[in-house]
Amino acid sequence: MPARIYQRPKNAMQSGKARTADWLLEFAPAEAKRPDPLMGWAGSGDTQQQVILTFETEADARAYADKYGIAVHVTPTPPRRLKLQSYADNFR
C-alpha cells in the first residue's frame, strides 16, 4: 500500500511554528469513498486511511517504511520565504 511522507505545513491561522518540524507518514486511500445510504456521509471500508504516523526526522519515517515494506513518496518541504516590510509600506 503506497504512502506519503511529508512535513506538516503551518496553518494559516497560526503565527508560530508549533508542530511543523514533525514528519508524517500518511497512507493513500485504497478505495474510493461512497455515500452512506442512510445518513449520506462519505465513508469507505479502508481503515489505513485513518492512520497518520508522526516521526522526528525524515530518515526515521523512511526507515519505518523500509522495515515494513511500504512504498513511499517523499514530498519535499518548500523553502520558507520571509516577506519583510515595514509598517510605513502600508501607506504607500
Coordinates of C-alpha atoms in Angstrom, one line a residue, residues 10-84:
K10 CA 2.0 25.8 9.0
N11 CA -1.7 26.5 9.4
A12 CA -2.8 29.8 8.0
M13 CA -4.4 30.7 11.3
Q14 CA -1.3 30.2 13.4
S15 CA 1.5 32.7 13.8
G16 CA 4.0 30.3 15.4
K17 CA 5.7 27.2 14.0
A18 CA 4.5 24.6 16.5
R19 CA 4.3 21.0 15.3
T20 CA 5.8 21.9 11.9
A21 CA 9.1 20.1 12.4
D22 CA 7.4 16.7 12.6
W23 CA 7.4 14.4 9.6
L24 CA 4.2 12.5 8.8
L25 CA 3.6 9.2 7.1
E26 CA 0.1 9.0 5.7
F27 CA -1.3 6.1 3.7
A28 CA -3.0 6.6 0.3
P29 CA -6.7 5.6 0.1
A30 CA -7.1 2.1 -1.1
E31 CA -10.7 2.5 -2.3
A32 CA -12.9 5.4 -3.2
K33 CA -15.4 6.9 -0.6
R34 CA -19.0 6.3 -1.2
P35 CA -22.1 8.0 0.4
D36 CA -23.9 6.1 3.1
P37 CA -27.5 5.4 2.0
L38 CA -29.0 6.2 5.4
M39 CA -27.1 9.3 6.6
G40 CA -25.4 10.5 3.4
W41 CA -21.9 10.7 5.0
A42 CA -18.9 9.8 2.8
G43 CA -17.1 6.7 4.0
S44 CA -15.2 3.6 3.0
G45 CA -14.0 0.3 4.4
D46 CA -10.4 1.4 4.2
T47 CA -9.1 1.8 7.8
Q48 CA -5.5 2.6 6.8
Q49 CA -6.7 6.0 5.6
Q50 CA -7.3 7.0 9.2
V51 CA -3.7 6.2 10.3
I52 CA -1.1 9.1 10.3
L53 CA 2.2 8.3 11.9
T54 CA 4.5 11.0 13.3
F55 CA 8.3 10.9 13.2
E56 CA 11.0 13.3 14.3
T57 CA 13.1 13.1 11.1
E58 CA 12.6 12.1 7.5
A59 CA 15.2 9.4 7.9
D60 CA 13.1 7.8 10.7
A61 CA 10.0 7.8 8.5
R62 CA 11.9 6.2 5.6
A63 CA 13.4 3.6 8.0
Y64 CA 9.9 2.7 9.2
A65 CA 8.6 2.4 5.7
D66 CA 11.6 0.2 4.6
K67 CA 11.2 -2.0 7.6
Y68 CA 7.6 -2.8 6.8
G69 CA 7.9 -2.8 3.0
I70 CA 5.8 0.3 2.4
A71 CA 6.2 2.1 -0.9
V72 CA 6.6 5.8 -0.1
H73 CA 6.6 9.1 -2.0
V74 CA 8.5 11.8 -0.2
T75 CA 7.2 15.3 -0.7
P76 CA 10.0 17.8 0.0
T77 CA 9.3 20.8 2.2
P78 CA 9.1 24.1 0.2
P79 CA 11.6 26.8 1.3
R80 CA 10.2 29.3 3.7
R81 CA 10.3 32.8 2.3
L82 CA 10.0 35.8 4.6
K83 CA 8.2 38.9 3.4
L84 CA 9.9 41.7 5.2

